[in-house]
Coordinates of C-alpha atoms and ligand atoms in Angstrom, one line a residue:
X1 CA 131.8 113.0 113.1
X2 CA 130.3 112.1 109.9
X3 CA 127.4 110.6 111.2
X4 CA 126.8 113.5 113.3
X5 CA 127.2 115.6 110.0
X6 CA 124.6 113.3 108.1
X7 CA 122.2 113.5 111.4
X8 CA 122.3 117.4 111.1
X9 CA 121.6 117.6 107.5
X10 CA 119.1 115.2 107.9
X11 CA 117.4 117.4 110.7
X12 CA 118.0 120.7 108.4
X13 CA 115.9 119.0 105.9
X14 CA 113.0 118.1 108.1
X15 CA 112.7 121.7 109.2
X16 CA 113.5 123.0 105.6
X17 CA 110.1 120.7 104.5
X18 CA 108.4 122.5 107.3
X19 CA 109.2 126.1 106.5
X20 CA 112.1 126.4 108.7
X21 CA 115.7 125.7 108.9
X22 CA 118.6 124.4 110.9
X23 CA 121.5 127.0 112.3
X24 CA 124.5 125.7 113.2
X25 CA 127.1 127.9 115.5
X26 CA 130.5 126.6 115.9
X27 CA 132.3 127.6 118.9
X28 CA 131.5 126.9 123.0
X29 CA 128.3 128.1 124.4
X30 CA 129.7 130.2 127.0
X31 CA 131.4 132.5 124.3
X32 CA 128.6 132.1 121.6
X33 CA 125.1 131.8 123.9
X34 CA 126.1 135.8 125.7
X35 CA 125.9 137.2 122.0
X36 CA 123.2 135.3 120.1
X37 CA 121.1 136.3 123.5
X38 CA 121.6 139.7 122.4
X39 CA 121.6 139.7 118.9
X40 CA 118.2 137.6 118.0
X41 CA 116.5 139.2 121.5
X42 CA 115.9 135.2 123.0
X43 CA 113.6 135.1 125.3
X44 CA 113.3 131.3 125.8
X45 CA 116.8 128.6 125.8
X46 CA 115.3 124.9 125.5
X47 CA 117.9 122.2 125.1
X48 CA 117.3 118.6 126.5
X49 CA 118.5 117.5 130.1
X50 CA 121.6 115.8 129.7
X51 CA 123.3 113.5 132.9
X52 CA 127.0 113.0 131.7
X53 CA 129.5 114.9 133.8
X54 CA 131.2 116.8 131.0
X55 CA 127.5 118.2 129.8
X56 CA 126.1 118.9 133.5
X57 CA 129.2 121.2 133.5
X58 CA 128.6 123.1 130.2
X59 CA 124.6 123.2 130.9
X60 CA 125.1 124.8 134.6
X61 CA 127.2 127.4 132.5
X62 CA 124.4 127.7 130.2
X63 CA 122.0 127.7 132.6
X64 CA 123.9 130.8 134.6
X65 CA 124.3 132.5 131.6
X66 CA 120.8 132.3 130.6
X67 CA 119.5 133.6 134.1
X68 CA 122.4 136.7 133.8
X69 CA 120.5 137.6 130.4
X70 CA 116.8 137.3 132.1
X71 CA 116.0 134.1 130.0
X72 CA 113.5 131.7 130.7
X73 CA 114.9 128.1 130.2
X74 CA 113.2 124.6 129.8
X75 CA 115.4 121.3 129.6
X76 CA 112.9 118.2 128.9
X77 CA 114.2 114.9 129.7
X78 CA 114.2 113.2 126.3
X79 CA 117.3 111.0 126.0
X80 CA 116.6 108.6 128.8
X81 CA 113.2 106.4 129.0
X82 CA 112.7 108.1 132.7
X83 CA 113.5 111.4 134.9
X84 CA 116.9 109.7 136.2
X85 CA 116.2 112.0 139.3
X86 CA 112.3 110.9 139.5
X87 CA 113.7 107.1 139.8
X88 CA 116.0 107.8 142.3
X89 CA 113.6 109.7 144.5
X90 CA 111.1 106.8 144.1
X91 CA 114.1 104.4 144.7
X92 CA 113.9 102.7 148.2
X93 CA 115.5 105.1 150.9
X94 CA 116.1 107.5 147.7
X95 CA 118.9 105.0 146.8
X96 CA 119.2 104.0 143.2
X97 CA 119.3 100.2 142.5
X98 CA 122.5 98.5 141.8
X99 CA 121.1 95.3 140.5
X100 CA 119.1 94.9 137.3
X101 CA 116.6 92.9 139.2
X102 CA 116.1 95.8 141.8
X103 CA 115.6 98.7 138.5
X104 CA 113.4 96.4 137.2
X105 CA 111.4 96.4 140.2
X106 CA 111.4 100.0 140.1
X107 CA 110.3 100.4 136.5
X108 CA 107.3 98.2 137.5
X109 CA 106.5 100.5 140.1
X110 CA 106.4 103.7 138.2
X111 CA 104.9 102.0 134.9
X112 CA 105.4 102.6 131.6
X113 CA 107.2 105.8 130.5
X114 CA 105.3 109.1 128.8
X115 CA 104.5 108.5 125.4
X116 CA 106.7 109.9 122.7
X117 CA 106.2 113.4 122.0
X118 CA 103.6 113.8 118.9
X119 CA 105.2 114.6 115.5
X120 CA 105.8 118.6 114.7
X121 CA 103.5 120.2 113.3
X122 CA 103.9 120.4 109.3
X123 CA 104.4 124.7 109.2
X124 CA 107.0 125.9 111.5
X125 CA 107.6 129.5 112.4
X126 CA 110.9 130.3 109.8
X127 CA 114.2 131.1 111.6
X128 CA 114.4 135.2 113.0
X129 CA 115.6 137.1 110.7
X130 CA 118.6 138.2 112.8
X131 CA 119.3 134.5 112.8
X132 CA 121.9 134.2 109.9
X133 CA 124.4 134.4 112.5
X134 CA 127.9 132.7 112.5
X135 CA 129.9 131.8 115.6
X136 CA 133.0 134.0 114.5
X137 CA 131.7 136.2 111.8
X138 CA 132.6 134.3 108.7
X139 CA 131.8 131.2 109.1
X140 CA 128.1 129.7 107.5
X141 CA 125.5 128.5 109.7
X142 CA 124.9 126.1 107.5
X143 CA 125.9 122.2 108.2
X144 CA 129.4 122.1 108.0
X145 CA 131.5 119.4 105.9
X146 CA 134.3 117.4 107.8
X147 CA 136.6 119.8 105.8
X148 CA 135.4 122.7 107.4
X149 CA 135.7 121.3 111.1
X150 CA 139.3 119.9 110.3
X151 CA 138.8 116.7 109.6
X152 CA 140.0 115.3 106.2
X153 CA 137.5 114.4 103.5
X154 CA 134.7 111.8 104.3
X155 CA 136.2 108.4 104.0
X156 CA 134.0 106.4 106.0
X157 CA 133.4 102.5 105.5
X158 CA 130.6 101.8 107.6
X159 CA 127.3 101.2 106.0
X160 CA 125.5 103.1 109.0
X161 CA 124.3 106.2 108.1
X162 CA 123.0 109.2 110.1
X163 CA 119.9 110.9 110.6
X164 CA 116.3 110.4 112.3
X165 CA 114.8 109.6 108.7
X166 CA 117.5 106.3 108.6
X167 CA 116.9 106.0 112.0
X168 CA 113.1 105.4 111.8
X169 CA 113.5 103.4 108.4
X170 CA 115.3 101.0 110.7
X171 CA 113.2 101.3 113.8
X172 CA 110.3 100.2 111.0
X173 CA 112.2 97.5 109.2
X174 CA 113.6 96.0 112.7
X175 CA 109.7 96.1 114.3
X176 CA 108.1 94.8 111.1
X177 CA 108.9 91.4 111.9
X178 CA 106.5 90.8 115.2
X179 CA 107.5 87.4 115.8
X180 CA 111.0 88.6 115.6
X181 CA 110.6 91.3 118.5
X182 CA 108.3 88.9 120.2
X183 CA 111.3 86.1 120.5
X184 CA 114.4 88.4 121.0
X185 CA 116.3 87.3 123.2
X186 CA 119.6 88.3 124.4
X187 CA 122.8 87.1 124.9
X188 CA 121.0 84.5 121.6
X189 CA 121.8 85.7 118.6
X190 CA 125.1 85.4 115.7
X191 CA 128.1 88.1 116.3
X192 CA 129.2 86.7 113.6
X193 CA 126.2 88.0 111.3
X194 CA 127.7 91.0 109.7
X195 CA 125.5 91.6 106.5
X196 CA 122.4 91.5 108.5
X197 CA 123.0 91.9 111.9
X198 CA 121.3 89.6 114.6
X199 CA 120.0 92.7 117.0
X200 CA 118.4 96.2 115.7
X201 CA 121.6 98.8 114.9
X202 CA 119.7 101.7 116.4
X203 CA 122.3 102.4 119.0
X204 CA 124.0 104.8 116.8
X205 CA 120.7 106.6 116.3
X206 CA 119.9 106.2 120.0
X207 CA 123.0 107.7 120.9
X208 CA 122.8 110.8 118.2
X209 CA 119.3 111.6 119.8
X210 CA 118.1 110.5 115.8
X211 CA 115.9 107.8 117.4
X212 CA 113.7 109.0 120.9
X213 CA 114.0 105.7 123.1
X214 CA 110.3 106.5 124.2
X215 CA 109.2 106.5 120.4
X216 CA 111.1 102.4 120.2
X217 CA 109.4 101.7 123.4
X218 CA 105.9 102.5 122.9
X219 CA 106.4 100.6 119.5
X220 CA 107.5 97.5 121.7
X221 CA 104.9 97.8 124.4
X222 CA 102.3 97.8 121.2
X223 CA 103.8 94.7 119.8
X224 CA 103.8 92.7 123.0
X225 CA 100.5 93.7 123.5
X226 CA 99.2 92.0 120.4
X227 CA 101.5 89.0 121.3
X228 CA 99.2 88.7 124.2
X229 CA 101.8 87.8 126.7
X230 CA 103.5 85.4 124.2
X231 CA 106.7 86.9 124.5
X232 CA 110.1 87.4 125.9
X233 CA 110.5 89.9 128.9
X234 CA 113.6 92.0 130.4
X235 CA 116.4 91.2 130.6
X236 CA 116.5 89.6 128.0
X237 CA 113.6 90.7 125.8
X238 CA 114.0 93.7 123.2
X239 CA 112.4 96.3 125.6
X240 CA 114.6 94.5 128.3
X241 CA 117.2 96.1 126.3
X242 CA 116.3 99.5 126.5
X243 CA 116.3 99.1 130.4
X244 CA 119.9 98.1 130.1
X245 CA 120.3 101.5 128.5
X246 CA 118.6 103.1 131.2
X247 CA 119.8 101.4 134.0
X248 CA 123.4 102.0 132.7
X249 CA 122.0 105.8 132.8
X250 CA 121.1 105.7 136.1
X251 CA 124.3 104.2 137.5
X252 CA 126.2 106.6 135.4
X253 CA 123.9 109.7 137.1
X254 CA 123.9 108.3 140.6
X255 CA 127.1 106.6 141.1
X256 CA 130.6 109.0 141.8
X257 CA 133.3 108.4 139.3
X258 CA 131.7 106.1 137.2
X259 CA 134.2 106.2 134.5
X260 CA 136.9 104.8 136.1
X261 CA 138.5 102.3 138.4
X262 CA 139.5 104.7 141.2
X263 CA 137.2 106.3 143.8
X264 CA 134.0 104.6 142.4
X265 CA 132.6 102.5 144.8
X266 CA 131.2 99.7 142.8
X267 CA 134.5 99.0 141.0
X268 CA 136.7 96.5 142.0
X269 CA 140.2 97.7 142.4
X270 CA 142.2 95.3 140.2
X271 CA 146.2 95.7 139.7
X272 CA 145.8 96.2 135.9
X273 CA 148.7 96.7 133.7
X274 CA 148.2 100.3 132.5
X275 CA 150.2 102.0 129.5
X276 CA 151.0 98.4 128.2
X277 CA 151.0 100.4 125.0
X278 CA 152.0 97.4 122.9
X279 CA 149.5 95.2 123.8
X280 CA 146.9 97.9 123.5
X281 CA 148.0 99.1 120.4
X282 CA 148.3 95.6 119.0
X283 CA 144.3 95.2 120.4
X284 CA 143.2 98.2 118.9
X285 CA 145.0 97.7 115.7
X286 CA 143.5 94.2 115.1
X287 CA 147.0 92.4 115.3
X288 CA 146.6 90.0 118.0
X289 CA 147.2 86.9 116.5
X290 CA 143.7 85.6 117.4
X291 CA 141.7 86.1 114.2
X292 CA 138.0 86.0 116.1
X293 CA 139.6 89.4 118.4
X294 CA 141.4 91.0 115.4
X295 CA 138.4 90.5 112.7
X296 CA 136.0 92.0 115.5
X297 CA 138.6 95.3 115.7
X298 CA 138.5 95.4 112.1
X299 CA 134.8 95.8 112.1
X300 CA 134.6 98.4 114.9
X301 CA 137.6 100.6 112.9
X302 CA 135.7 99.5 109.5
X303 CA 131.9 100.3 110.9
X304 CA 131.8 101.6 114.3
X305 CA 129.7 98.8 115.3
X306 CA 130.3 95.2 116.4
X307 CA 127.3 92.8 117.6
X308 CA 127.4 93.2 122.0
X309 CA 128.8 89.2 122.0
X310 CA 131.7 90.5 119.7
X311 CA 132.0 93.4 122.4
X312 CA 132.2 91.1 124.9
X313 CA 134.5 88.8 123.4
X314 CA 137.3 91.7 122.9
X315 CA 136.6 93.3 126.1
X316 CA 137.0 89.7 128.2
X317 CA 140.3 89.6 125.8
X318 CA 141.8 92.9 126.2
X319 CA 140.9 92.7 130.4
X320 CA 140.5 89.6 132.5
X321 CA 141.0 86.9 130.0
X322 CA 144.6 87.8 128.0
X323 CA 145.9 90.8 127.9
X324 CA 145.1 92.3 131.5
X325 CA 144.9 95.6 130.0
X326 CA 142.8 98.3 132.0
X327 CA 139.3 98.4 131.3
X328 CA 139.1 102.2 131.1
X329 CA 141.7 101.8 128.1
X330 CA 139.6 99.8 126.2
X331 CA 136.9 101.5 127.0
X332 CA 138.5 104.6 125.9
X333 CA 139.1 102.8 122.3
X334 CA 135.6 102.3 122.0
X335 CA 134.8 105.9 122.9
X336 CA 136.9 106.9 120.1
X337 CA 135.7 104.3 117.3
X338 CA 132.1 103.5 118.5
X339 CA 129.4 105.0 116.2
X340 CA 127.1 104.5 119.3
X341 CA 130.1 105.5 122.0
X342 CA 128.0 106.3 125.2
X343 CA 130.0 107.6 127.7
X344 CA 127.5 106.0 130.6
X345 CA 126.5 102.6 128.7
X346 CA 130.2 102.0 127.5
X347 CA 131.5 102.1 131.4
X348 CA 128.9 100.2 132.1
X349 CA 129.4 97.8 129.9
X350 CA 133.6 97.5 130.5
X351 CA 132.8 97.6 134.1
X352 CA 130.8 94.2 133.8
X353 CA 132.6 92.4 131.3
X354 CA 136.4 93.1 133.0
X355 CA 134.3 91.9 136.3
X356 CA 135.3 94.7 138.0
X357 CA 131.2 95.2 138.8
X358 CA 127.8 94.0 138.1
X359 CA 129.6 90.7 137.2
X360 CA 131.6 88.6 139.5
X361 CA 131.9 85.4 137.4
X362 CA 135.6 86.3 136.9
X363 CA 136.7 82.5 135.8
X364 CA 134.2 82.3 133.2
X365 CA 136.3 83.5 130.7
X366 CA 135.5 83.6 126.6
X367 CA 137.8 81.6 124.3
X368 CA 139.0 83.8 121.4
X369 CA 139.5 80.5 119.3
X370 CA 136.1 78.9 120.2
X371 CA 133.9 81.0 121.2
X372 CA 133.6 82.5 117.8
X373 CA 133.6 78.9 116.3
X374 CA 130.5 77.6 117.5
X375 CA 129.1 80.7 115.7
X376 CA 130.5 80.7 112.3
X377 CA 132.8 77.4 112.2
X378 CA 133.5 78.1 108.6
X379 CA 135.0 81.5 109.2
X380 CA 133.2 84.0 106.9
X381 CA 133.4 87.0 109.2
X382 CA 137.1 86.7 109.6
X383 CA 137.7 86.1 106.0
X384 CA 135.6 89.4 105.3
X385 CA 137.3 91.7 107.7
X386 CA 140.4 90.2 107.6
X387 CA 141.1 89.2 103.8
X388 CA 144.7 88.7 104.2
X389 CA 143.6 85.3 105.8
X390 CA 141.0 84.6 103.1
X391 CA 142.0 81.4 101.8
X392 CA 143.2 79.3 104.8
X393 CA 141.3 76.1 105.3
X394 CA 138.3 75.9 107.6
X395 CA 140.1 74.0 109.8
X396 CA 143.0 76.3 110.5
X397 CA 140.9 79.6 110.2
X398 CA 140.7 80.4 114.2
X399 CA 144.4 79.2 114.7
X400 CA 146.5 79.9 111.8
X401 CA 149.8 79.2 113.8
X402 CA 148.9 75.6 113.9
X403 CA 148.8 75.5 109.9
X404 CA 151.9 73.4 108.6
X405 CA 153.7 75.5 106.5
X406 CA 152.7 74.0 103.1
X407 CA 149.0 75.3 104.1
X408 CA 150.3 78.9 104.7
X409 CA 152.0 78.8 102.0
X410 CA 148.9 77.5 99.6
X411 CA 146.5 80.1 101.5
X412 CA 149.3 83.0 100.4
X413 CA 149.5 84.0 104.2
X414 CA 152.7 83.2 106.4
X415 CA 152.1 83.1 109.7
X416 CA 154.7 85.5 111.6
X417 CA 154.9 87.5 108.3
X418 CA 151.8 88.2 106.6
X419 CA 149.5 87.9 109.6
X420 CA 151.2 88.1 113.5
X421 CA 151.8 85.2 115.6
X422 CA 149.9 84.9 118.6
X423 CA 150.5 87.8 121.2
X424 CA 149.9 85.8 124.2
X425 CA 149.7 82.1 124.8
X426 CA 145.5 82.3 125.3
X427 CA 145.8 79.0 127.8
X428 CA 149.0 80.0 129.5
X429 CA 147.4 83.6 130.5
X430 CA 143.5 83.1 130.9
X431 CA 144.6 80.9 133.9
X432 CA 147.3 83.2 135.1
X433 CA 144.7 86.1 135.2
X434 CA 141.9 84.2 136.5
X435 CA 144.4 83.7 139.5
X436 CA 144.9 87.5 139.6
X437 CA 141.6 87.9 139.6
X438 CA 141.2 85.8 142.5
X439 CA 143.5 87.3 144.5
X440 CA 142.2 91.0 143.6
X441 CA 138.5 89.4 144.8
X442 CA 139.8 88.2 147.9
X443 CA 141.3 91.6 148.5
X444 CA 138.9 93.3 148.0
X445 CA 136.3 91.6 150.4
X446 CA 138.9 91.9 153.1
X447 CA 139.5 95.6 152.2
X448 CA 136.8 97.0 151.3
X449 CA 132.9 96.1 152.6
X450 CA 131.5 98.4 150.4
X451 CA 132.3 97.1 147.1
X452 CA 129.2 96.0 145.5
X453 CA 128.9 92.8 143.4
X454 CA 126.2 92.0 141.6
X455 CA 125.2 89.0 139.6
X456 CA 122.3 89.0 137.3
X457 CA 121.5 89.4 134.0
X458 CA 122.2 88.3 130.1
X459 CA 126.2 87.4 130.7
X460 CA 125.6 85.6 133.8
X461 CA 123.8 82.6 132.2
X462 CA 125.3 79.1 132.8
X463 CA 128.5 78.8 131.1
X464 CA 127.7 78.0 127.4
X465 CA 130.1 76.4 124.6
X466 CA 133.7 78.5 124.3
X467 CA 133.4 79.6 127.9
X468 CA 137.1 78.2 129.1
Ligands
FAD501 P1 120.0 95.9 120.3 O1 120.1 94.6 121.1 O2 119.2 96.0 119.4 O3 119.3 96.5 121.5 C1 118.6 98.0 121.5 C2 119.0 99.2 122.4 O4 119.3 98.5 123.4 C3 120.8 99.1 121.8 O5 120.2 99.8 120.8 C4 121.0 100.1 123.0 O6 120.7 101.5 123.2 C5 120.2 99.3 124.4 N1 120.7 98.2 124.6 C6 121.2 97.3 124.3 N2 122.4 96.0 124.8 C7 122.6 97.0 126.1 C8 123.8 97.2 127.4 N3 124.4 95.8 127.4 N4 123.9 98.1 127.5 C9 123.1 98.9 127.6 N5 121.8 98.9 126.8 C10 122.3 98.4 125.9 N6 126.0 100.4 124.0 C11 126.2 101.5 123.7 O7 125.1 102.2 123.3 N7 127.3 102.4 123.6 C12 128.2 101.9 123.7 O8 129.2 102.7 124.3 C13 128.4 100.6 124.4 N8 129.9 100.0 124.8 C14 129.9 99.0 125.1 C15 131.0 98.5 125.5 C16 130.9 96.8 125.8 C17 132.4 96.4 126.5 C18 129.9 96.1 125.9 C19 130.2 94.4 126.0 C20 128.3 96.5 125.5 C21 128.3 98.0 125.1 N9 127.5 98.7 124.6 C22 127.6 99.7 124.4 C23 126.3 97.6 124.7 C24 125.7 96.9 123.4 O9 126.6 96.0 123.0 C25 125.1 97.8 122.5 O10 124.1 98.5 123.0 C26 124.5 97.1 121.5 O11 125.4 96.1 120.8 C27 124.3 98.0 120.4 O12 123.4 97.1 119.4 P2 122.2 97.3 118.6 O13 121.6 98.6 118.5 O14 121.4 95.9 117.9 O15 121.1 96.6 120.2

């Protein structure tokens, strides 16, 4: 919420610098709009086209209200690179592709997205005189504070601040090293790098509309043109990451019930143990006893962002790897804590990581010990996010329960008291769970030939060190 308010404050500053200002109205659009339509003599309403089910319902209501008041509406597509309806219409047989390969083919056939909109003029009209209006007649139309909207005062521990200005500076900084852009290759990159992350950390800015994906895309295309074919390509390139985003949105917009297992045609039906509050809460609160997993969940809680492969580790651990909880429950925790929490992208990736859809190599499980160790053998990342383990010798940092008592005492961290014992035995449960996945896959084949399993993309590379 703080990130959103920072973004609004920044937007207000940009508008004010152009002689206008932002007016913030609090309340449901269906309650507020009819009144301001009248009070402000509105004749044209513009808002961004949105494909999320919640937004679709809200926007349908607003469009109806606008029409009832004789107001012209304009809903440009700017949150995605392309108009998703156009992509569906251009798909073979009018059916959106269900593989990244198919999606790339479709994108190649439609060409680059529209260029980003030009910068707004340096002078904008001032707000209408009557526009100093507030939803309930009392509140100010300024950007509210956290307290104004019922939250405790800002206690944010994240280094990522909201706003277009920060987004544009971050974009410029990320793309300033053109060689880095040209060589960018997912899933390479170190998930344990937290001071200077291995990827752009532009996701929160794309999510909140602080950064236009078309601007990002156009700058990438310009760099690739300079590099004359000497650059990585989708799906692993940086442009490929924007295409993953777009593909997630297309899936979200075209697959019914995309945010759940039941009634979702691409999602394998797997008998997860739901409502296992003890395991789910231990995972969410970083108390699994596996330092790599707990450090990642602590970074999520403190910073609202973690590297893609770190997300892989904890999502696999929660679902098919170790705890056998449902991907929907993990998705909901991410939805609550991620700065970039995004309805379509989050559900897409959770289905991928739980091998419920898009990815079928369920037997490739991330080890909560070996996977992190290959990137950060000294456990610097763990020591930073879990200071209780900061004096644990390198040898035991990924498996502190194996440290002799004398070592634990010297490190002032007794396992089982100061830091938890492992909540499950990975070597045992991962095998059991793989067996359960095998059964679910076999049942799926027999029972439902409509389930689509797609292999491809960054995570389906050959097994790497740390896969178990
Ligand atoms: P970069 O590597 O710099 O990529 C640039 C942009 O491409 C990102 O900002 C993002 O918009 C897009 N992108 C990158 N990877 C993916 C991907 N795998 N799928 C779709 N778009 C991608 N990303 C979100 O934005 N919101 C989420 O809610 C979200 N939930 C996730 C849940 C799980 C379980 C996993 C494994 C991944 C999730 N991701 C999510 C995808 C990805 O991890 C993040 O987009 C990425 O780590 C953001 O960091 P970045 O901006 O530095 O990415």
